[in-house]
């Protein structure tokens, strides 16, 4: 495992977990979790531009309830995993990569916030919006890919 | 059964949706040791399609295929929910928000997204430039610069008690409040609303 550390400079964020490349039917489980997740997004109207407006205008508790209760359930789950040393289905030890503090979390976070209030969507809902028939969001998605690419292109020139 | 379908077609309350979203965190961890995150998929798309020799996109994206399959699932889930489980009624939005949005020229609540903004007719206009192109660029650039989005930082990061994610989430909100209360009105006027 120590050999892997040498590659860290090239890929600082991803690929730190002992992820093996998975194929075919192994990927199906992620598709199913994604489908369920997408259904929740639409059924709770989280993909709605109006819900995001309500949230940023502090005129509805709804989105705060969604995100807050998601965090609480996630937190309890992770504590239980740690407490009972729960393993993955294949018996691996569960590994949660540590997030290092960088200036990007302030500057990039702020920039994303500006975009979130405009598009009414973080990246997850973008996909659910397209699936819901708002096909013009494909353009927003392509712009988001372009934005990601621009960050990659200029990341070494930005304060980090 | 019919009653169940009727019930499921109603918009789900936050205390159903939030915990279900939260359960995605242990589900992905247990199923394959994956940390919940969505914006990374945009990076993998870059790495797979237009790496252009940029170090940030030069990695084995095939190892991250699960993430792209996951977001494809979100898209399919959106389709299923809309085709088979859609709520036939108009979306219920708070009175105060409706008043604020009316001042911006948004009054159509027939769909989850306002058709005044999100339609193909707006694509080649200032409206499309603002909401699709500029909005998308800000989301893509900002999430990658921040190293995550609402799922990776606000939900996965805070759930695993990582303070940098709390910082990121605070600045997501600061950006959102500023856009909504300061820039949105003038920008919409400028871009043709």
GROMACS .gro file of C-alpha atoms in nm:
model
  353
    1UNK     CA    1   0.000   0.000   0.000
    2UNK     CA    2   0.289   0.237   0.061
    3UNK     CA    3   0.384   0.229  -0.304
    4UNK     CA    4   0.053   0.394  -0.385
    5UNK     CA    5   0.158   0.708  -0.194
    6UNK     CA    6   0.405   0.795  -0.466
    7UNK     CA    7   0.121   0.850  -0.710
    8UNK     CA    8  -0.054   1.094  -0.480
    9UNK     CA    9   0.091   1.403  -0.644
   10UNK     CA   10  -0.082   1.330  -0.971
   11UNK     CA   11  -0.420   1.243  -0.832
   12UNK     CA   12  -0.463   1.417  -0.499
   13UNK     CA   13  -0.838   1.366  -0.459
   14UNK     CA   14  -0.952   1.042  -0.613
   15UNK     CA   15  -0.813   0.695  -0.625
   16UNK     CA   16  -0.694   0.692  -0.265
   17UNK     CA   17  -0.938   0.428  -0.157
   18UNK     CA   18  -0.837   0.072  -0.235
   19UNK     CA   19  -1.083   0.070  -0.522
   20UNK     CA   20  -1.043  -0.213  -0.762
   21UNK     CA   21  -1.172  -0.158  -1.109
   22UNK     CA   22  -1.512  -0.318  -1.133
   23UNK     CA   23  -1.688  -0.443  -1.439
   24UNK     CA   24  -2.025  -0.546  -1.574
   25UNK     CA   25  -2.255  -0.691  -1.316
   26UNK     CA   26  -2.046  -0.546  -1.035
   27UNK     CA   27  -2.136  -0.201  -1.156
   28UNK     CA   28  -2.507  -0.284  -1.161
   29UNK     CA   29  -2.541  -0.224  -0.786
   30UNK     CA   30  -2.429   0.136  -0.831
   31UNK     CA   31  -2.682   0.178  -1.110
   32UNK     CA   32  -2.959   0.056  -0.877
   33UNK     CA   33  -2.854   0.285  -0.592
   34UNK     CA   34  -2.840   0.571  -0.845
   35UNK     CA   35  -3.190   0.494  -0.974
   36UNK     CA   36  -3.337   0.493  -0.622
   37UNK     CA   37  -3.152   0.813  -0.543
   38UNK     CA   38  -3.282   0.978  -0.863
   39UNK     CA   39  -3.640   0.880  -0.776
   40UNK     CA   40  -3.604   1.040  -0.432
   41UNK     CA   41  -3.464   1.356  -0.595
   42UNK     CA   42  -3.767   1.393  -0.817
   43UNK     CA   43  -4.034   1.277  -0.572
   44UNK     CA   44  -3.916   1.515  -0.302
   45UNK     CA   45  -3.890   1.791  -0.567
   46UNK     CA   46  -3.529   1.853  -0.467
   47UNK     CA   47  -3.448   1.900  -0.836
   48UNK     CA   48  -3.685   2.196  -0.848
   49UNK     CA   49  -3.537   2.539  -0.909
   50UNK     CA   50  -3.819   2.673  -0.691
   51UNK     CA   51  -3.706   2.469  -0.387
   52UNK     CA   52  -3.355   2.611  -0.414
   53UNK     CA   53  -3.498   2.963  -0.438
   54UNK     CA   54  -3.709   2.899  -0.127
   55UNK     CA   55  -3.399   2.777   0.052
   56UNK     CA   56  -3.177   3.074  -0.032
   57UNK     CA   57  -3.462   3.315   0.044
   58UNK     CA   58  -3.515   3.145   0.382
   59UNK     CA   59  -3.883   3.109   0.297
   60UNK     CA   60  -3.914   2.736   0.348
   61UNK     CA   61  -3.761   2.487   0.587
   62UNK     CA   62  -3.788   2.204   0.334
   63UNK     CA   63  -3.434   2.191   0.188
   64UNK     CA   64  -3.277   2.253   0.528
   65UNK     CA   65  -3.479   1.957   0.656
   66UNK     CA   66  -3.365   1.739   0.365
   67UNK     CA   67  -2.995   1.819   0.391
   68UNK     CA   68  -2.998   1.829   0.772
   69UNK     CA   69  -3.168   1.493   0.814
   70UNK     CA   70  -2.948   1.340   0.541
   71UNK     CA   71  -2.639   1.452   0.735
   72UNK     CA   72  -2.775   1.316   1.063
   73UNK     CA   73  -2.855   0.977   0.909
   74UNK     CA   74  -2.518   0.968   0.732
   75UNK     CA   75  -2.338   1.057   1.054
   76UNK     CA   76  -2.516   0.792   1.259
   77UNK     CA   77  -2.449   0.534   0.986
   78UNK     CA   78  -2.076   0.609   0.979
   79UNK     CA   79  -2.057   0.595   1.360
   80UNK     CA   80  -2.231   0.256   1.356
   81UNK     CA   81  -1.995   0.131   1.085
   82UNK     CA   82  -1.698   0.235   1.299
   83UNK     CA   83  -1.845   0.114   1.626
   84UNK     CA   84  -1.926  -0.235   1.498
   85UNK     CA   85  -1.636  -0.245   1.254
   86UNK     CA   86  -1.875  -0.324   0.970
   87UNK     CA   87  -1.697  -0.445   0.656
   88UNK     CA   88  -1.791  -0.411   0.290
   89UNK     CA   89  -1.980  -0.694   0.119
   90UNK     CA   90  -1.648  -0.836   0.001
   91UNK     CA   91  -1.501  -0.813   0.350
   92UNK     CA   92  -1.281  -0.507   0.297
   93UNK     CA   93  -1.226  -0.261   0.579
   94UNK     CA   94  -1.431   0.050   0.512
   95UNK     CA   95  -1.211   0.342   0.422
   96UNK     CA   96  -1.317   0.707   0.422
   97UNK     CA   97  -1.054   0.931   0.264
   98UNK     CA   98  -0.959   1.233   0.471
   99UNK     CA   99  -1.033   1.571   0.315
  100UNK     CA  100  -0.742   1.814   0.347
  101UNK     CA  101  -0.821   2.180   0.390
  102UNK     CA  102  -0.741   2.394   0.085
  103UNK     CA  103  -0.825   2.751  -0.014
  104UNK     CA  104  -1.036   2.601  -0.290
  105UNK     CA  105  -1.299   2.502  -0.039
  106UNK     CA  106  -1.353   2.872   0.027
  107UNK     CA  107  -1.310   3.021  -0.322
  108UNK     CA  108  -1.443   2.725  -0.518
  109UNK     CA  109  -1.722   2.673  -0.270
  110UNK     CA  110  -1.827   3.035  -0.310
  111UNK     CA  111  -1.819   3.008  -0.692
  112UNK     CA  112  -2.027   2.689  -0.683
  113UNK     CA  113  -2.277   2.864  -0.454
  114UNK     CA  114  -2.326   3.139  -0.713
  115UNK     CA  115  -2.394   2.875  -0.978
  116UNK     CA  116  -2.617   2.669  -0.749
  117UNK     CA  117  -2.855   2.963  -0.700
  118UNK     CA  118  -2.865   3.028  -1.077
  119UNK     CA  119  -2.914   2.676  -1.207
  120UNK     CA  120  -3.114   2.564  -0.904
  121UNK     CA  121  -2.914   2.245  -0.912
  122UNK     CA  122  -2.602   2.093  -0.773
  123UNK     CA  123  -2.446   1.826  -0.996
  124UNK     CA  124  -2.671   1.542  -0.872
  125UNK     CA  125  -3.002   1.707  -0.955
  126UNK     CA  126  -2.865   1.808  -1.298
  127UNK     CA  127  -2.875   1.443  -1.400
  128UNK     CA  128  -3.221   1.389  -1.253
  129UNK     CA  129  -3.350   1.702  -1.430
  130UNK     CA  130  -3.231   1.569  -1.766
  131UNK     CA  131  -3.397   1.235  -1.691
  132UNK     CA  132  -3.717   1.417  -1.596
  133UNK     CA  133  -3.744   1.553  -1.946
  134UNK     CA  134  -3.585   1.896  -1.905
  135UNK     CA  135  -3.355   1.811  -2.191
  136UNK     CA  136  -3.221   2.165  -2.223
  137UNK     CA  137  -3.030   2.095  -1.898
  138UNK     CA  138  -2.795   1.890  -2.119
  139UNK     CA  139  -2.648   2.229  -2.210
  140UNK     CA  140  -2.599   2.314  -1.841
  141UNK     CA  141  -2.435   1.974  -1.791
  142UNK     CA  142  -2.196   2.032  -2.084
  143UNK     CA  143  -2.112   2.376  -1.941
  144UNK     CA  144  -2.044   2.216  -1.605
  145UNK     CA  145  -1.809   1.968  -1.774
  146UNK     CA  146  -1.640   2.263  -1.946
  147UNK     CA  147  -1.611   2.442  -1.610
  148UNK     CA  148  -1.452   2.135  -1.457
  149UNK     CA  149  -1.212   2.115  -1.750
  150UNK     CA  150  -1.117   2.482  -1.711
  151UNK     CA  151  -1.039   2.420  -1.346
  152UNK     CA  152  -0.818   2.126  -1.441
  153UNK     CA  153  -0.643   2.333  -1.707
  154UNK     CA  154  -0.562   2.623  -1.475
  155UNK     CA  155  -0.551   2.453  -1.135
  156UNK     CA  156  -0.177   2.503  -1.092
  157UNK     CA  157  -0.217   2.879  -1.143
  158UNK     CA  158  -0.495   2.919  -0.886
  159UNK     CA  159  -0.442   2.975  -0.513
  160UNK     CA  160  -0.467   2.636  -0.350
  161UNK     CA  161  -5.217  -0.114  -0.384
  162UNK     CA  162  -5.398   0.171  -0.552
  163UNK     CA  163  -5.381   0.367  -0.230
  164UNK     CA  164  -5.010   0.302  -0.213
  165UNK     CA  165  -4.961   0.435  -0.568
  166UNK     CA  166  -5.173   0.739  -0.481
  167UNK     CA  167  -4.960   0.799  -0.174
  168UNK     CA  168  -4.630   0.755  -0.355
  169UNK     CA  169  -4.736   1.004  -0.622
  170UNK     CA  170  -4.765   1.280  -0.365
  171UNK     CA  171  -4.453   1.491  -0.316
  172UNK     CA  172  -4.246   1.323  -0.045
  173UNK     CA  173  -4.185   1.521   0.276
  174UNK     CA  174  -3.833   1.619   0.380
  175UNK     CA  175  -3.829   1.369   0.664
  176UNK     CA  176  -3.868   1.087   0.413
  177UNK     CA  177  -3.634   1.222   0.144
  178UNK     CA  178  -3.352   1.343   0.371
  179UNK     CA  179  -3.299   1.012   0.557
  180UNK     CA  180  -3.318   0.818   0.228
  181UNK     CA  181  -3.047   1.042   0.083
  182UNK     CA  182  -2.845   0.999   0.402
  183UNK     CA  183  -2.869   0.620   0.364
  184UNK     CA  184  -2.684   0.649   0.033
  185UNK     CA  185  -2.370   0.712   0.241
  186UNK     CA  186  -2.358   0.370   0.414
  187UNK     CA  187  -2.506   0.197   0.107
  188UNK     CA  188  -2.213   0.302  -0.113
  189UNK     CA  189  -1.959   0.232   0.161
  190UNK     CA  190  -2.089  -0.117   0.232
  191UNK     CA  191  -2.157  -0.214  -0.128
  192UNK     CA  192  -1.814  -0.119  -0.257
  193UNK     CA  193  -1.616   0.106  -0.021
  194UNK     CA  194  -1.714   0.414  -0.222
  195UNK     CA  195  -1.742   0.763  -0.080
  196UNK     CA  196  -2.063   0.936  -0.180
  197UNK     CA  197  -1.991   1.216  -0.426
  198UNK     CA  198  -2.135   1.330  -0.754
  199UNK     CA  199  -1.934   1.621  -0.895
  200UNK     CA  200  -1.633   1.390  -0.945
  201UNK     CA  201  -1.828   1.235  -1.231
  202UNK     CA  202  -1.776   1.560  -1.425
  203UNK     CA  203  -1.402   1.519  -1.377
  204UNK     CA  204  -1.418   1.160  -1.498
  205UNK     CA  205  -1.603   1.275  -1.810
  206UNK     CA  206  -1.316   1.518  -1.878
  207UNK     CA  207  -1.057   1.248  -1.813
  208UNK     CA  208  -1.236   1.005  -2.043
  209UNK     CA  209  -1.323   1.244  -2.326
  210UNK     CA  210  -1.093   1.549  -2.329
  211UNK     CA  211  -0.789   1.486  -2.106
  212UNK     CA  212  -0.570   1.701  -2.340
  213UNK     CA  213  -0.257   1.592  -2.156
  214UNK     CA  214  -0.359   1.791  -1.845
  215UNK     CA  215  -0.217   1.622  -1.533
  216UNK     CA  216  -0.544   1.678  -1.342
  217UNK     CA  217  -0.722   1.456  -1.595
  218UNK     CA  218  -0.448   1.200  -1.642
  219UNK     CA  219  -0.548   0.909  -1.424
  220UNK     CA  220  -0.715   0.575  -1.467
  221UNK     CA  221  -1.074   0.696  -1.491
  222UNK     CA  222  -1.190   0.342  -1.563
  223UNK     CA  223  -1.137   0.272  -1.193
  224UNK     CA  224  -1.402   0.536  -1.128
  225UNK     CA  225  -1.657   0.391  -1.367
  226UNK     CA  226  -1.883   0.316  -1.072
  227UNK     CA  227  -1.931   0.690  -1.024
  228UNK     CA  228  -2.044   0.739  -1.383
  229UNK     CA  229  -2.278   0.440  -1.359
  230UNK     CA  230  -2.417   0.589  -1.037
  231UNK     CA  231  -2.499   0.924  -1.202
  232UNK     CA  232  -2.646   0.744  -1.503
  233UNK     CA  233  -2.872   0.572  -1.250
  234UNK     CA  234  -2.976   0.913  -1.114
  235UNK     CA  235  -3.077   1.015  -1.466
  236UNK     CA  236  -3.278   0.695  -1.515
  237UNK     CA  237  -3.436   0.739  -1.171
  238UNK     CA  238  -3.543   1.089  -1.271
  239UNK     CA  239  -3.704   0.942  -1.582
  240UNK     CA  240  -3.887   0.667  -1.391
  241UNK     CA  241  -4.017   0.903  -1.124
  242UNK     CA  242  -4.145   1.147  -1.384
  243UNK     CA  243  -4.297   0.885  -1.617
  244UNK     CA  244  -4.467   0.664  -1.361
  245UNK     CA  245  -4.482   0.837  -1.024
  246UNK     CA  246  -4.532   1.201  -1.116
  247UNK     CA  247  -4.747   1.428  -0.906
  248UNK     CA  248  -5.021   1.561  -1.139
  249UNK     CA  249  -5.069   1.883  -0.940
  250UNK     CA  250  -4.876   2.207  -0.961
  251UNK     CA  251  -4.574   2.245  -0.739
  252UNK     CA  252  -4.653   2.411  -0.407
  253UNK     CA  253  -4.415   2.700  -0.345
  254UNK     CA  254  -4.421   2.934  -0.047
  255UNK     CA  255  -4.624   3.255  -0.090
  256UNK     CA  256  -4.328   3.476  -0.009
  257UNK     CA  257  -4.112   3.309  -0.275
  258UNK     CA  258  -4.391   3.338  -0.530
  259UNK     CA  259  -4.410   3.713  -0.464
  260UNK     CA  260  -4.033   3.755  -0.496
  261UNK     CA  261  -4.022   3.553  -0.817
  262UNK     CA  262  -4.318   3.738  -0.969
  263UNK     CA  263  -4.107   4.053  -0.946
  264UNK     CA  264  -3.848   3.871  -1.159
  265UNK     CA  265  -4.110   3.765  -1.414
  266UNK     CA  266  -4.140   3.403  -1.297
  267UNK     CA  267  -4.503   3.302  -1.252
  268UNK     CA  268  -4.543   2.955  -1.410
  269UNK     CA  269  -4.562   2.674  -1.151
  270UNK     CA  270  -4.687   2.400  -1.383
  271UNK     CA  271  -4.353   2.215  -1.377
  272UNK     CA  272  -4.071   2.154  -1.131
  273UNK     CA  273  -3.858   2.405  -1.317
  274UNK     CA  274  -3.993   2.742  -1.437
  275UNK     CA  275  -4.059   2.714  -1.811
  276UNK     CA  276  -3.988   3.087  -1.847
  277UNK     CA  277  -3.621   3.000  -1.792
  278UNK     CA  278  -3.566   2.633  -1.870
  279UNK     CA  279  -3.679   2.583  -2.228
  280UNK     CA  280  -3.494   2.524  -2.554
  281UNK     CA  281  -3.639   2.849  -2.691
  282UNK     CA  282  -3.406   3.036  -2.455
  283UNK     CA  283  -3.094   2.852  -2.563
  284UNK     CA  284  -2.952   3.107  -2.804
  285UNK     CA  285  -3.064   3.411  -2.604
  286UNK     CA  286  -2.918   3.603  -2.312
  287UNK     CA  287  -3.144   3.400  -2.081
  288UNK     CA  288  -2.984   3.075  -2.195
  289UNK     CA  289  -2.637   3.224  -2.171
  290UNK     CA  290  -2.699   3.324  -1.809
  291UNK     CA  291  -2.881   3.018  -1.674
  292UNK     CA  292  -2.736   2.734  -1.882
  293UNK     CA  293  -2.389   2.841  -1.991
  294UNK     CA  294  -2.270   3.072  -1.712
  295UNK     CA  295  -2.462   2.877  -1.444
  296UNK     CA  296  -2.316   2.547  -1.562
  297UNK     CA  297  -1.962   2.686  -1.580
  298UNK     CA  298  -1.986   2.818  -1.224
  299UNK     CA  299  -2.117   2.484  -1.096
  300UNK     CA  300  -1.850   2.279  -1.275
  301UNK     CA  301  -1.558   2.508  -1.199
  302UNK     CA  302  -1.663   2.578  -0.840
  303UNK     CA  303  -1.733   2.219  -0.736
  304UNK     CA  304  -1.401   2.094  -0.872
  305UNK     CA  305  -1.208   2.384  -0.719
  306UNK     CA  306  -1.382   2.310  -0.388
  307UNK     CA  307  -1.314   1.938  -0.428
  308UNK     CA  308  -1.679   1.840  -0.399
  309UNK     CA  309  -2.041   1.950  -0.408
  310UNK     CA  310  -2.343   1.922  -0.182
  311UNK     CA  311  -2.313   1.544  -0.178
  312UNK     CA  312  -1.937   1.510  -0.137
  313UNK     CA  313  -1.890   1.791   0.114
  314UNK     CA  314  -2.223   1.882   0.277
  315UNK     CA  315  -2.347   1.524   0.317
  316UNK     CA  316  -2.050   1.282   0.295
  317UNK     CA  317  -1.792   1.523   0.438
  318UNK     CA  318  -1.992   1.652   0.732
  319UNK     CA  319  -2.129   1.302   0.803
  320UNK     CA  320  -1.770   1.182   0.844
  321UNK     CA  321  -1.694   1.482   1.067
  322UNK     CA  322  -1.443   1.654   0.839
  323UNK     CA  323  -1.415   2.023   0.915
  324UNK     CA  324  -1.291   2.129   0.567
  325UNK     CA  325  -1.630   2.012   0.439
  326UNK     CA  326  -1.806   2.237   0.690
  327UNK     CA  327  -1.603   2.530   0.554
  328UNK     CA  328  -1.693   2.435   0.196
  329UNK     CA  329  -2.063   2.405   0.283
  330UNK     CA  330  -2.064   2.744   0.452
  331UNK     CA  331  -1.921   2.901   0.138
  332UNK     CA  332  -2.169   2.716  -0.086
  333UNK     CA  333  -2.439   2.891   0.114
  334UNK     CA  334  -2.263   3.230   0.113
  335UNK     CA  335  -2.236   3.216  -0.268
  336UNK     CA  336  -2.599   3.109  -0.300
  337UNK     CA  337  -2.732   3.381  -0.069
  338UNK     CA  338  -2.531   3.647  -0.247
  339UNK     CA  339  -2.647   3.535  -0.592
  340UNK     CA  340  -3.011   3.513  -0.484
  341UNK     CA  341  -3.034   3.839  -0.294
  342UNK     CA  342  -2.784   4.064  -0.471
  343UNK     CA  343  -2.699   3.950  -0.824
  344UNK     CA  344  -2.998   3.752  -0.951
  345UNK     CA  345  -3.237   4.044  -1.006
  346UNK     CA  346  -2.991   4.274  -1.187
  347UNK     CA  347  -2.848   3.983  -1.389
  348UNK     CA  348  -3.193   3.872  -1.504
  349UNK     CA  349  -3.274   4.227  -1.613
  350UNK     CA  350  -2.941   4.251  -1.794
  351UNK     CA  351  -2.993   3.920  -1.976
  352UNK     CA  352  -3.339   3.997  -2.108
  353UNK     CA  353  -3.606   3.905  -1.850
   0.00000   0.00000   0.00000
